mmCIF file with all atom_site columns, C-alpha atoms in Angstrom:
data_model
loop_
_atom_site.group_PDB
_atom_site.id
_atom_site.type_symbol
_atom_site.label_atom_id
_atom_site.label_alt_id
_atom_site.label_comp_id
_atom_site.label_asym_id
_atom_site.label_entity_id
_atom_site.label_seq_id
_atom_site.pdbx_PDB_ins_code
_atom_site.Cartn_x
_atom_site.Cartn_y
_atom_site.Cartn_z
_atom_site.occupancy
_atom_site.B_iso_or_equiv
_atom_site.pdbx_formal_charge
_atom_site.auth_seq_id
_atom_site.auth_comp_id
_atom_site.auth_asym_id
_atom_site.auth_atom_id
_atom_site.pdbx_PDB_model_num
ATOM 1   C CA . UNK A 1 1   ? 23.494 -48.819 99.032  1.00 39.00 ? 48  UNK A CA 1
ATOM 2   C CA . UNK A 1 2   ? 22.225 -52.348 98.331  1.00 34.00 ? 49  UNK A CA 1
ATOM 3   C CA . UNK A 1 3   ? 23.606 -52.322 94.758  1.00 38.00 ? 50  UNK A CA 1
ATOM 4   C CA . UNK A 1 4   ? 27.028 -51.194 95.943  1.00 37.00 ? 51  UNK A CA 1
ATOM 5   C CA . UNK A 1 5   ? 27.170 -53.957 98.546  1.00 39.00 ? 52  UNK A CA 1
ATOM 6   C CA . UNK A 1 6   ? 25.927 -56.520 96.031  1.00 38.00 ? 53  UNK A CA 1
ATOM 7   C CA . UNK A 1 7   ? 28.671 -55.789 93.519  1.00 44.00 ? 54  UNK A CA 1
ATOM 8   C CA . UNK A 1 8   ? 31.509 -55.051 95.929  1.00 46.00 ? 55  UNK A CA 1
ATOM 9   C CA . UNK A 1 9   ? 34.593 -57.171 95.293  1.00 47.00 ? 56  UNK A CA 1
ATOM 10  C CA . UNK A 1 10  ? 35.049 -59.875 97.921  1.00 54.00 ? 57  UNK A CA 1
ATOM 11  C CA . UNK A 1 11  ? 38.068 -59.650 100.207 1.00 55.00 ? 58  UNK A CA 1
ATOM 12  C CA . UNK A 1 12  ? 39.564 -62.839 98.807  1.00 55.00 ? 59  UNK A CA 1
ATOM 13  C CA . UNK A 1 13  ? 39.576 -61.285 95.307  1.00 58.00 ? 60  UNK A CA 1
ATOM 14  C CA . UNK A 1 14  ? 41.633 -58.345 96.575  1.00 74.00 ? 61  UNK A CA 1
ATOM 15  C CA . UNK A 1 15  ? 44.012 -60.775 98.295  1.00 82.00 ? 62  UNK A CA 1
ATOM 16  C CA . UNK A 1 16  ? 44.381 -62.702 95.060  1.00 79.00 ? 63  UNK A CA 1
ATOM 17  C CA . UNK A 1 17  ? 45.240 -59.471 93.222  1.00 93.00 ? 64  UNK A CA 1
ATOM 18  C CA . UNK A 1 18  ? 47.924 -58.628 95.788  1.00 96.00 ? 65  UNK A CA 1
ATOM 19  C CA . UNK A 1 19  ? 49.388 -62.124 95.584  1.00 96.00 ? 66  UNK A CA 1
ATOM 20  C CA . UNK A 1 20  ? 49.487 -62.009 91.780  1.00 97.00 ? 67  UNK A CA 1
ATOM 21  C CA . UNK A 1 21  ? 51.164 -58.602 91.678  1.00 98.00 ? 68  UNK A CA 1
ATOM 22  C CA . UNK A 1 22  ? 53.737 -59.729 94.232  1.00 98.00 ? 69  UNK A CA 1
ATOM 23  C CA . UNK A 1 23  ? 54.450 -62.815 92.144  1.00 98.00 ? 70  UNK A CA 1
ATOM 24  C CA . UNK A 1 24  ? 54.958 -60.639 89.071  1.00 98.00 ? 71  UNK A CA 1
ATOM 25  C CA . UNK A 1 25  ? 57.299 -58.271 90.919  1.00 98.00 ? 72  UNK A CA 1
ATOM 26  C CA . UNK A 1 26  ? 59.438 -61.092 92.277  1.00 98.00 ? 73  UNK A CA 1
ATOM 27  C CA . UNK A 1 27  ? 59.533 -62.846 88.887  1.00 98.00 ? 74  UNK A CA 1
ATOM 28  C CA . UNK A 1 28  ? 60.664 -59.686 87.096  1.00 98.00 ? 75  UNK A CA 1
ATOM 29  C CA . UNK A 1 29  ? 63.172 -58.803 89.822  1.00 98.00 ? 76  UNK A CA 1
ATOM 30  C CA . UNK A 1 30  ? 64.572 -62.338 89.643  1.00 98.00 ? 77  UNK A CA 1
ATOM 31  C CA . UNK A 1 31  ? 64.974 -62.021 85.875  1.00 98.00 ? 78  UNK A CA 1
ATOM 32  C CA . UNK A 1 32  ? 67.065 -58.872 86.501  1.00 98.00 ? 79  UNK A CA 1
ATOM 33  C CA . UNK A 1 33  ? 69.138 -60.421 89.310  1.00 97.00 ? 80  UNK A CA 1
ATOM 34  C CA . UNK A 1 34  ? 72.854 -59.724 89.094  1.00 96.00 ? 81  UNK A CA 1
ATOM 35  C CA . UNK A 1 35  ? 72.429 -57.153 86.321  1.00 96.00 ? 82  UNK A CA 1
ATOM 36  C CA . UNK A 1 36  ? 73.359 -53.508 86.435  1.00 96.00 ? 83  UNK A CA 1
ATOM 37  C CA . UNK A 1 37  ? 70.974 -50.719 85.514  1.00 96.00 ? 84  UNK A CA 1
ATOM 38  C CA . UNK A 1 38  ? 72.950 -47.765 84.136  1.00 95.00 ? 85  UNK A CA 1
ATOM 39  C CA . UNK A 1 39  ? 69.973 -46.286 82.297  1.00 95.00 ? 86  UNK A CA 1
ATOM 40  C CA . UNK A 1 40  ? 67.369 -47.091 85.004  1.00 95.00 ? 87  UNK A CA 1
ATOM 41  C CA . UNK A 1 41  ? 65.455 -49.210 82.454  1.00 97.00 ? 88  UNK A CA 1
ATOM 42  C CA . UNK A 1 42  ? 65.075 -52.166 84.805  1.00 98.00 ? 89  UNK A CA 1
ATOM 43  C CA . UNK A 1 43  ? 63.953 -49.977 87.664  1.00 97.00 ? 90  UNK A CA 1
ATOM 44  C CA . UNK A 1 44  ? 61.460 -48.234 85.390  1.00 97.00 ? 91  UNK A CA 1
ATOM 45  C CA . UNK A 1 45  ? 60.080 -51.612 84.305  1.00 98.00 ? 92  UNK A CA 1
ATOM 46  C CA . UNK A 1 46  ? 59.474 -52.623 87.931  1.00 98.00 ? 93  UNK A CA 1
ATOM 47  C CA . UNK A 1 47  ? 57.980 -49.370 89.166  1.00 98.00 ? 94  UNK A CA 1
ATOM 48  C CA . UNK A 1 48  ? 54.522 -49.695 87.527  1.00 98.00 ? 95  UNK A CA 1
ATOM 49  C CA . UNK A 1 49  ? 54.088 -53.055 89.256  1.00 98.00 ? 96  UNK A CA 1
ATOM 50  C CA . UNK A 1 50  ? 55.152 -51.500 92.556  1.00 98.00 ? 97  UNK A CA 1
ATOM 51  C CA . UNK A 1 51  ? 52.532 -48.795 92.105  1.00 97.00 ? 98  UNK A CA 1
ATOM 52  C CA . UNK A 1 52  ? 49.888 -51.439 91.343  1.00 97.00 ? 99  UNK A CA 1
ATOM 53  C CA . UNK A 1 53  ? 50.827 -53.256 94.535  1.00 98.00 ? 100 UNK A CA 1
ATOM 54  C CA . UNK A 1 54  ? 50.555 -50.085 96.611  1.00 97.00 ? 101 UNK A CA 1
ATOM 55  C CA . UNK A 1 55  ? 47.134 -49.353 95.099  1.00 97.00 ? 102 UNK A CA 1
ATOM 56  C CA . UNK A 1 56  ? 45.942 -52.896 95.823  1.00 96.00 ? 103 UNK A CA 1
ATOM 57  C CA . UNK A 1 57  ? 47.423 -52.990 99.318  1.00 97.00 ? 104 UNK A CA 1
ATOM 58  C CA . UNK A 1 58  ? 47.832 -49.448 100.746 1.00 96.00 ? 105 UNK A CA 1
ATOM 59  C CA . UNK A 1 59  ? 50.504 -49.222 103.399 1.00 96.00 ? 106 UNK A CA 1
ATOM 60  C CA . UNK A 1 60  ? 50.240 -47.955 106.953 1.00 95.00 ? 107 UNK A CA 1
ATOM 61  C CA . UNK A 1 61  ? 52.801 -45.368 108.077 1.00 95.00 ? 108 UNK A CA 1
ATOM 62  C CA . UNK A 1 62  ? 56.242 -46.818 108.653 1.00 96.00 ? 109 UNK A CA 1
ATOM 63  C CA . UNK A 1 63  ? 55.906 -46.365 112.410 1.00 94.00 ? 110 UNK A CA 1
ATOM 64  C CA . UNK A 1 64  ? 53.210 -49.054 112.346 1.00 96.00 ? 111 UNK A CA 1
ATOM 65  C CA . UNK A 1 65  ? 55.130 -51.287 109.927 1.00 95.00 ? 112 UNK A CA 1
ATOM 66  C CA . UNK A 1 66  ? 58.543 -51.008 111.552 1.00 96.00 ? 113 UNK A CA 1
ATOM 67  C CA . UNK A 1 67  ? 58.346 -54.358 113.408 1.00 96.00 ? 114 UNK A CA 1
ATOM 68  C CA . UNK A 1 68  ? 57.832 -56.062 110.029 1.00 96.00 ? 115 UNK A CA 1
ATOM 69  C CA . UNK A 1 69  ? 61.275 -54.859 108.957 1.00 97.00 ? 116 UNK A CA 1
ATOM 70  C CA . UNK A 1 70  ? 63.045 -56.732 111.718 1.00 97.00 ? 117 UNK A CA 1
ATOM 71  C CA . UNK A 1 71  ? 64.743 -59.897 110.542 1.00 96.00 ? 118 UNK A CA 1
ATOM 72  C CA . UNK A 1 72  ? 66.757 -61.016 107.535 1.00 97.00 ? 119 UNK A CA 1
ATOM 73  C CA . UNK A 1 73  ? 66.072 -60.064 103.921 1.00 98.00 ? 120 UNK A CA 1
ATOM 74  C CA . UNK A 1 74  ? 67.653 -61.251 100.692 1.00 98.00 ? 121 UNK A CA 1
ATOM 75  C CA . UNK A 1 75  ? 68.141 -58.766 97.910  1.00 98.00 ? 122 UNK A CA 1
ATOM 76  C CA . UNK A 1 76  ? 66.441 -60.162 94.822  1.00 98.00 ? 123 UNK A CA 1
ATOM 77  C CA . UNK A 1 77  ? 67.393 -57.139 92.781  1.00 97.00 ? 124 UNK A CA 1
ATOM 78  C CA . UNK A 1 78  ? 68.933 -53.760 93.507  1.00 96.00 ? 125 UNK A CA 1
ATOM 79  C CA . UNK A 1 79  ? 72.259 -51.932 93.203  1.00 94.00 ? 126 UNK A CA 1
ATOM 80  C CA . UNK A 1 80  ? 75.347 -54.079 92.688  1.00 94.00 ? 127 UNK A CA 1
ATOM 81  C CA . UNK A 1 81  ? 78.052 -51.439 92.878  1.00 91.00 ? 128 UNK A CA 1
ATOM 82  C CA . UNK A 1 82  ? 78.524 -49.223 95.930  1.00 82.00 ? 129 UNK A CA 1
ATOM 83  C CA . UNK A 1 83  ? 81.870 -47.769 94.838  1.00 78.00 ? 130 UNK A CA 1
ATOM 84  C CA . UNK A 1 84  ? 80.533 -46.067 91.743  1.00 80.00 ? 131 UNK A CA 1
ATOM 85  C CA . UNK A 1 85  ? 77.451 -44.147 90.631  1.00 81.00 ? 132 UNK A CA 1
ATOM 86  C CA . UNK A 1 86  ? 77.469 -45.905 87.245  1.00 88.00 ? 133 UNK A CA 1
ATOM 87  C CA . UNK A 1 87  ? 74.905 -48.493 88.455  1.00 91.00 ? 134 UNK A CA 1
ATOM 88  C CA . UNK A 1 88  ? 76.971 -51.295 86.970  1.00 94.00 ? 135 UNK A CA 1
ATOM 89  C CA . UNK A 1 89  ? 78.103 -54.522 88.674  1.00 95.00 ? 136 UNK A CA 1
ATOM 90  C CA . UNK A 1 90  ? 81.109 -54.578 90.989  1.00 93.00 ? 137 UNK A CA 1
ATOM 91  C CA . UNK A 1 91  ? 83.034 -57.833 90.320  1.00 93.00 ? 138 UNK A CA 1
ATOM 92  C CA . UNK A 1 92  ? 84.206 -57.838 93.940  1.00 92.00 ? 139 UNK A CA 1
ATOM 93  C CA . UNK A 1 93  ? 80.650 -58.294 95.293  1.00 94.00 ? 140 UNK A CA 1
ATOM 94  C CA . UNK A 1 94  ? 78.913 -61.669 95.486  1.00 95.00 ? 141 UNK A CA 1
ATOM 95  C CA . UNK A 1 95  ? 75.707 -60.599 93.781  1.00 95.00 ? 142 UNK A CA 1
ATOM 96  C CA . UNK A 1 96  ? 73.930 -63.903 94.493  1.00 95.00 ? 143 UNK A CA 1
ATOM 97  C CA . UNK A 1 97  ? 74.183 -63.475 98.262  1.00 96.00 ? 144 UNK A CA 1
ATOM 98  C CA . UNK A 1 98  ? 73.330 -59.945 99.346  1.00 97.00 ? 145 UNK A CA 1
ATOM 99  C CA . UNK A 1 99  ? 71.439 -59.762 102.624 1.00 97.00 ? 146 UNK A CA 1
ATOM 100 C CA . UNK A 1 100 ? 70.229 -57.074 104.996 1.00 97.00 ? 147 UNK A CA 1
ATOM 101 C CA . UNK A 1 101 ? 69.550 -58.045 108.592 1.00 97.00 ? 148 UNK A CA 1
ATOM 102 C CA . UNK A 1 102 ? 67.541 -55.478 110.575 1.00 97.00 ? 149 UNK A CA 1
ATOM 103 C CA . UNK A 1 103 ? 67.537 -55.407 114.373 1.00 96.00 ? 150 UNK A CA 1
ATOM 104 C CA . UNK A 1 104 ? 65.016 -53.800 116.721 1.00 95.00 ? 151 UNK A CA 1
ATOM 105 C CA . UNK A 1 105 ? 67.862 -51.948 118.431 1.00 94.00 ? 152 UNK A CA 1
ATOM 106 C CA . UNK A 1 106 ? 68.060 -49.434 115.591 1.00 96.00 ? 153 UNK A CA 1
ATOM 107 C CA . UNK A 1 107 ? 70.873 -50.996 113.584 1.00 96.00 ? 154 UNK A CA 1
ATOM 108 C CA . UNK A 1 108 ? 71.278 -53.334 110.640 1.00 96.00 ? 155 UNK A CA 1
ATOM 109 C CA . UNK A 1 109 ? 73.946 -55.186 108.701 1.00 96.00 ? 156 UNK A CA 1
ATOM 110 C CA . UNK A 1 110 ? 74.502 -55.546 104.999 1.00 95.00 ? 157 UNK A CA 1
ATOM 111 C CA . UNK A 1 111 ? 76.094 -58.960 104.488 1.00 96.00 ? 158 UNK A CA 1
ATOM 112 C CA . UNK A 1 112 ? 77.697 -60.239 101.307 1.00 95.00 ? 159 UNK A CA 1
ATOM 113 C CA . UNK A 1 113 ? 80.728 -62.159 100.044 1.00 95.00 ? 160 UNK A CA 1
ATOM 114 C CA . UNK A 1 114 ? 83.598 -59.994 98.806  1.00 93.00 ? 161 UNK A CA 1
ATOM 115 C CA . UNK A 1 115 ? 86.075 -61.182 96.180  1.00 92.00 ? 162 UNK A CA 1
ATOM 116 C CA . UNK A 1 116 ? 89.460 -59.492 96.069  1.00 86.00 ? 163 UNK A CA 1
ATOM 117 C CA . UNK A 1 117 ? 90.141 -58.373 92.497  1.00 83.00 ? 164 UNK A CA 1
ATOM 118 C CA . UNK A 1 118 ? 87.109 -60.409 91.450  1.00 82.00 ? 165 UNK A CA 1
ATOM 119 C CA . UNK A 1 119 ? 88.805 -63.682 92.408  1.00 86.00 ? 166 UNK A CA 1
ATOM 120 C CA . UNK A 1 120 ? 86.222 -65.982 93.973  1.00 84.00 ? 167 UNK A CA 1
ATOM 121 C CA . UNK A 1 121 ? 88.965 -68.116 95.447  1.00 85.00 ? 168 UNK A CA 1
ATOM 122 C CA . UNK A 1 122 ? 89.927 -65.119 97.593  1.00 86.00 ? 169 UNK A CA 1
ATOM 123 C CA . UNK A 1 123 ? 86.552 -64.788 99.315  1.00 91.00 ? 170 UNK A CA 1
ATOM 124 C CA . UNK A 1 124 ? 85.893 -62.720 102.423 1.00 92.00 ? 171 UNK A CA 1
ATOM 125 C CA . UNK A 1 125 ? 82.574 -61.956 104.098 1.00 93.00 ? 172 UNK A CA 1
ATOM 126 C CA . UNK A 1 126 ? 81.721 -58.289 104.520 1.00 91.00 ? 173 UNK A CA 1
ATOM 127 C CA . UNK A 1 127 ? 79.475 -57.111 107.369 1.00 93.00 ? 174 UNK A CA 1
ATOM 128 C CA . UNK A 1 128 ? 78.674 -53.439 106.855 1.00 92.00 ? 175 UNK A CA 1
ATOM 129 C CA . UNK A 1 129 ? 76.955 -52.088 109.973 1.00 92.00 ? 176 UNK A CA 1
ATOM 130 C CA . UNK A 1 130 ? 74.575 -49.147 109.853 1.00 93.00 ? 177 UNK A CA 1
ATOM 131 C CA . UNK A 1 131 ? 72.337 -47.408 112.351 1.00 95.00 ? 178 UNK A CA 1
ATOM 132 C CA . UNK A 1 132 ? 68.899 -46.013 111.572 1.00 96.00 ? 179 UNK A CA 1
ATOM 133 C CA . UNK A 1 133 ? 66.237 -43.735 113.002 1.00 95.00 ? 180 UNK A CA 1
ATOM 134 C CA . UNK A 1 134 ? 62.911 -42.437 111.673 1.00 94.00 ? 181 UNK A CA 1
ATOM 135 C CA . UNK A 1 135 ? 63.082 -39.367 109.461 1.00 94.00 ? 182 UNK A CA 1
ATOM 136 C CA . UNK A 1 136 ? 60.882 -36.703 111.116 1.00 93.00 ? 183 UNK A CA 1
ATOM 137 C CA . UNK A 1 137 ? 60.268 -34.995 107.769 1.00 92.00 ? 184 UNK A CA 1
ATOM 138 C CA . UNK A 1 138 ? 59.380 -38.118 105.768 1.00 91.00 ? 185 UNK A CA 1
ATOM 139 C CA . UNK A 1 139 ? 57.131 -40.559 107.665 1.00 90.00 ? 186 UNK A CA 1
ATOM 140 C CA . UNK A 1 140 ? 58.039 -43.591 105.528 1.00 94.00 ? 187 UNK A CA 1
ATOM 141 C CA . UNK A 1 141 ? 61.794 -43.059 105.585 1.00 95.00 ? 188 UNK A CA 1
ATOM 142 C CA . UNK A 1 142 ? 64.669 -44.047 107.825 1.00 96.00 ? 189 UNK A CA 1
ATOM 143 C CA . UNK A 1 143 ? 67.794 -41.960 108.164 1.00 95.00 ? 190 UNK A CA 1
ATOM 144 C CA . UNK A 1 144 ? 70.900 -44.146 108.204 1.00 94.00 ? 191 UNK A CA 1
ATOM 145 C CA . UNK A 1 145 ? 74.584 -43.736 108.836 1.00 91.00 ? 192 UNK A CA 1
ATOM 146 C CA . UNK A 1 146 ? 77.278 -46.380 108.660 1.00 90.00 ? 193 UNK A CA 1
ATOM 147 C CA . UNK A 1 147 ? 79.500 -47.023 111.621 1.00 88.00 ? 194 UNK A CA 1
ATOM 148 C CA . UNK A 1 148 ? 81.908 -49.850 110.823 1.00 87.00 ? 195 UNK A CA 1
ATOM 149 C CA . UNK A 1 149 ? 82.638 -52.619 108.348 1.00 86.00 ? 196 UNK A CA 1
ATOM 150 C CA . UNK A 1 150 ? 83.943 -55.728 110.082 1.00 85.00 ? 197 UNK A CA 1
ATOM 151 C CA . UNK A 1 151 ? 84.250 -58.962 108.218 1.00 85.00 ? 198 UNK A CA 1
ATOM 152 C CA . UNK A 1 152 ? 85.520 -62.495 108.129 1.00 90.00 ? 199 UNK A CA 1
ATOM 153 C CA . UNK A 1 153 ? 88.654 -63.506 106.276 1.00 87.00 ? 200 UNK A CA 1
ATOM 154 C CA . UNK A 1 154 ? 86.944 -66.748 105.250 1.00 86.00 ? 201 UNK A CA 1
ATOM 155 C CA . UNK A 1 155 ? 83.396 -68.051 105.149 1.00 88.00 ? 202 UNK A CA 1
ATOM 156 C CA . UNK A 1 156 ? 82.622 -70.302 108.145 1.00 84.00 ? 203 UNK A CA 1
ATOM 157 C CA . UNK A 1 157 ? 82.562 -73.893 106.862 1.00 83.00 ? 204 UNK A CA 1
ATOM 158 C CA . UNK A 1 158 ? 80.688 -75.694 108.181 1.00 83.00 ? 205 UNK A CA 1
ATOM 159 C CA . UNK A 1 159 ? 78.870 -72.894 109.829 1.00 82.00 ? 206 UNK A CA 1
ATOM 160 C CA . UNK A 1 160 ? 75.781 -70.716 110.036 1.00 91.00 ? 207 UNK A CA 1
ATOM 161 C CA . UNK A 1 161 ? 74.264 -69.145 106.913 1.00 94.00 ? 208 UNK A CA 1
ATOM 162 C CA . UNK A 1 162 ? 75.388 -65.618 106.089 1.00 95.00 ? 209 UNK A CA 1
ATOM 163 C CA . UNK A 1 163 ? 72.243 -63.878 107.479 1.00 96.00 ? 210 UNK A CA 1
ATOM 164 C CA . UNK A 1 164 ? 72.942 -65.435 110.890 1.00 95.00 ? 211 UNK A CA 1
ATOM 165 C CA . UNK A 1 165 ? 76.406 -63.890 111.190 1.00 95.00 ? 212 UNK A CA 1
ATOM 166 C CA . UNK A 1 166 ? 75.425 -60.355 112.331 1.00 95.00 ? 213 UNK A CA 1
ATOM 167 C CA . UNK A 1 167 ? 73.709 -61.584 115.509 1.00 94.00 ? 214 UNK A CA 1
ATOM 168 C CA . UNK A 1 168 ? 76.727 -63.733 116.319 1.00 93.00 ? 215 UNK A CA 1
ATOM 169 C CA . UNK A 1 169 ? 79.053 -60.772 115.859 1.00 92.00 ? 216 UNK A CA 1
ATOM 170 C CA . UNK A 1 170 ? 76.851 -58.450 117.938 1.00 91.00 ? 217 UNK A CA 1
ATOM 171 C CA . UNK A 1 171 ? 76.689 -60.925 120.822 1.00 91.00 ? 218 UNK A CA 1
ATOM 172 C CA . UNK A 1 172 ? 80.404 -61.669 120.718 1.00 89.00 ? 219 UNK A CA 1
ATOM 173 C CA . UNK A 1 173 ? 79.910 -65.306 119.749 1.00 90.00 ? 220 UNK A CA 1
ATOM 174 C CA . UNK A 1 174 ? 81.848 -64.680 116.557 1.00 87.00 ? 221 UNK A CA 1
ATOM 175 C CA . UNK A 1 175 ? 84.864 -62.392 116.379 1.00 85.00 ? 222 UNK A CA 1
ATOM 176 C CA . UNK A 1 176 ? 85.050 -60.410 113.159 1.00 84.00 ? 223 UNK A CA 1
ATOM 177 C CA . UNK A 1 177 ? 88.113 -58.750 111.696 1.00 80.00 ? 224 UNK A CA 1
ATOM 178 C CA . UNK A 1 178 ? 87.747 -54.990 112.127 1.00 71.00 ? 225 UNK A CA 1
ATOM 179 C CA . UNK A 1 179 ? 90.798 -54.217 109.996 1.00 62.00 ? 226 UNK A CA 1
ATOM 180 C CA . UNK A 1 180 ? 89.231 -55.187 106.660 1.00 62.00 ? 227 UNK A CA 1
ATOM 181 C CA . UNK A 1 181 ? 87.869 -51.646 106.281 1.00 66.00 ? 228 UNK A CA 1
ATOM 182 C CA . UNK A 1 182 ? 88.877 -49.219 109.084 1.00 63.00 ? 229 UNK A CA 1
ATOM 183 C CA . UNK A 1 183 ? 85.984 -47.417 110.787 1.00 65.00 ? 230 UNK A CA 1
ATOM 184 C CA . UNK A 1 184 ? 87.179 -43.964 109.755 1.00 60.00 ? 231 UNK A CA 1
ATOM 185 C CA . UNK A 1 185 ? 87.046 -45.007 106.094 1.00 65.00 ? 232 UNK A CA 1
ATOM 186 C CA . UNK A 1 186 ? 83.503 -46.341 106.600 1.00 63.00 ? 233 UNK A CA 1
ATOM 187 C CA . UNK A 1 187 ? 82.332 -43.084 108.137 1.00 63.00 ? 234 UNK A CA 1
ATOM 188 C CA . UNK A 1 188 ? 84.058 -41.016 105.458 1.00 61.00 ? 235 UNK A CA 1
ATOM 189 C CA . UNK A 1 189 ? 83.393 -43.145 102.375 1.00 64.00 ? 236 UNK A CA 1
ATOM 190 C CA . UNK A 1 190 ? 79.974 -44.671 103.074 1.00 65.00 ? 237 UNK A CA 1
ATOM 191 C CA . UNK A 1 191 ? 78.664 -41.687 105.020 1.00 72.00 ? 238 UNK A CA 1
ATOM 192 C CA . UNK A 1 192 ? 74.909 -41.563 105.452 1.00 82.00 ? 239 UNK A CA 1
ATOM 193 C CA . UNK A 1 193 ? 71.711 -41.868 103.481 1.00 89.00 ? 240 UNK A CA 1
ATOM 194 C CA . UNK A 1 194 ? 68.043 -42.780 103.625 1.00 92.00 ? 241 UNK A CA 1
ATOM 195 C CA . UNK A 1 195 ? 65.815 -45.803 103.151 1.00 95.00 ? 242 UNK A CA 1
ATOM 196 C CA . UNK A 1 196 ? 62.326 -45.008 101.883 1.00 96.00 ? 243 UNK A CA 1
ATOM 197 C CA . UNK A 1 197 ? 60.279 -48.067 102.880 1.00 97.00 ? 244 UNK A CA 1
ATOM 198 C CA . UNK A 1 198 ? 57.402 -48.042 100.421 1.00 97.00 ? 245 UNK A CA 1
ATOM 199 C CA . UNK A 1 199 ? 56.069 -51.563 101.004 1.00 98.00 ? 246 UNK A CA 1
ATOM 200 C CA . UNK A 1 200 ? 56.442 -54.176 103.729 1.00 98.00 ? 247 UNK A CA 1
ATOM 201 C CA . UNK A 1 201 ? 54.583 -57.371 104.516 1.00 97.00 ? 248 UNK A CA 1
ATOM 202 C CA . UNK A 1 202 ? 55.496 -60.726 106.017 1.00 95.00 ? 249 UNK A CA 1
ATOM 203 C CA . UNK A 1 203 ? 57.590 -61.851 103.055 1.00 96.00 ? 250 UNK A CA 1
ATOM 204 C CA . UNK A 1 204 ? 58.203 -58.918 100.684 1.00 98.00 ? 251 UNK A CA 1
ATOM 205 C CA . UNK A 1 205 ? 59.969 -55.618 101.239 1.00 98.00 ? 252 UNK A CA 1
ATOM 206 C CA . UNK A 1 206 ? 60.305 -52.854 98.658  1.00 98.00 ? 253 UNK A CA 1
ATOM 207 C CA . UNK A 1 207 ? 62.296 -49.717 99.312  1.00 97.00 ? 254 UNK A CA 1
ATOM 208 C CA . UNK A 1 208 ? 64.278 -46.944 97.723  1.00 96.00 ? 255 UNK A CA 1
ATOM 209 C CA . UNK A 1 209 ? 67.764 -46.344 99.034  1.00 92.00 ? 256 UNK A CA 1
ATOM 210 C CA . UNK A 1 210 ? 69.926 -43.319 98.478  1.00 82.00 ? 257 UNK A CA 1
ATOM 211 C CA . UNK A 1 211 ? 73.167 -41.873 99.718  1.00 72.00 ? 258 UNK A CA 1
ATOM 212 C CA . UNK A 1 212 ? 73.386 -38.270 100.836 1.00 54.00 ? 259 UNK A CA 1
ATOM 213 C CA . UNK A 1 213 ? 74.552 -37.326 97.319  1.00 50.00 ? 260 UNK A CA 1
ATOM 214 C CA . UNK A 1 214 ? 71.909 -39.349 95.449  1.00 50.00 ? 261 UNK A CA 1
ATOM 215 C CA . UNK A 1 215 ? 68.622 -38.132 96.910  1.00 49.00 ? 262 UNK A CA 1
ATOM 216 C CA . UNK A 1 216 ? 67.391 -37.066 93.471  1.00 61.00 ? 263 UNK A CA 1
ATOM 217 C CA . UNK A 1 217 ? 67.778 -40.576 91.967  1.00 79.00 ? 264 UNK A CA 1
ATOM 218 C CA . UNK A 1 218 ? 67.169 -43.206 94.638  1.00 91.00 ? 265 UNK A CA 1
ATOM 219 C CA . UNK A 1 219 ? 67.700 -46.858 93.799  1.00 94.00 ? 266 UNK A CA 1
ATOM 220 C CA . UNK A 1 220 ? 64.925 -49.438 93.997  1.00 97.00 ? 267 UNK A CA 1
ATOM 221 C CA . UNK A 1 221 ? 65.452 -52.582 96.080  1.00 98.00 ? 268 UNK A CA 1
ATOM 222 C CA . UNK A 1 222 ? 63.295 -55.718 95.940  1.00 98.00 ? 269 UNK A CA 1
ATOM 223 C CA . UNK A 1 223 ? 63.832 -58.016 98.952  1.00 98.00 ? 270 UNK A CA 1
ATOM 224 C CA . UNK A 1 224 ? 62.304 -61.232 100.235 1.00 98.00 ? 271 UNK A CA 1
ATOM 225 C CA . UNK A 1 225 ? 62.422 -62.481 103.788 1.00 98.00 ? 272 UNK A CA 1
ATOM 226 C CA . UNK A 1 226 ? 64.672 -65.370 104.743 1.00 96.00 ? 273 UNK A CA 1
ATOM 227 C CA . UNK A 1 227 ? 64.610 -67.426 107.911 1.00 90.00 ? 274 UNK A CA 1
ATOM 228 C CA . UNK A 1 228 ? 67.570 -67.258 110.277 1.00 79.00 ? 275 UNK A CA 1
ATOM 229 C CA . UNK A 1 229 ? 68.278 -69.749 113.084 1.00 66.00 ? 276 UNK A CA 1
ATOM 230 C CA . UNK A 1 230 ? 68.475 -68.325 116.579 1.00 58.00 ? 277 UNK A CA 1
ATOM 231 C CA . UNK A 1 231 ? 72.055 -67.416 117.593 1.00 56.00 ? 278 UNK A CA 1
#
């Protein structure tokens, strides 16, 4: 007993390991930013580091971590084409500014610039709204379905940062254009899916997302928290 206690790793050493692994994950994800992943090679390169992080910092069930999800997250790396299963890059999506803003009310927004025909001079801001609930069969997963896709015909200038827009829309302080993508198309085209939240802490979120037709090959997302001013 005494020998085990004598040689046990101090808590600060474990914290240092977690911090180093997180740094490595973010650095690798950043190096992949804006790139497609048709052969899953980038995802496969990240996954061993994710497993190291989970071993160094085991996660509580999602029910205990759920409050950590609330707030705004920036996608460092993840899917860049939601129209195709090719895992390439959609030129109509602003890959440098993809955010997810999660609310305690059981809904979230995906926020990103949209460029018509890839023309950055024709920018709109998309606000895809989804609702979520815990998956009773998978304790670390959320079941999601998309409800509507309002947007803004132009970026507010000067104005709040993109992650602040969902709260303004929800509270009626900002009127979004609901005709950009009609709700029936959202429900039919985007459908539903699942978010498997494998890791969450104060500043890093790692999850696998999949549509209802992609449960066998979920996509890895690496996200970091961003601050958002109060609406």
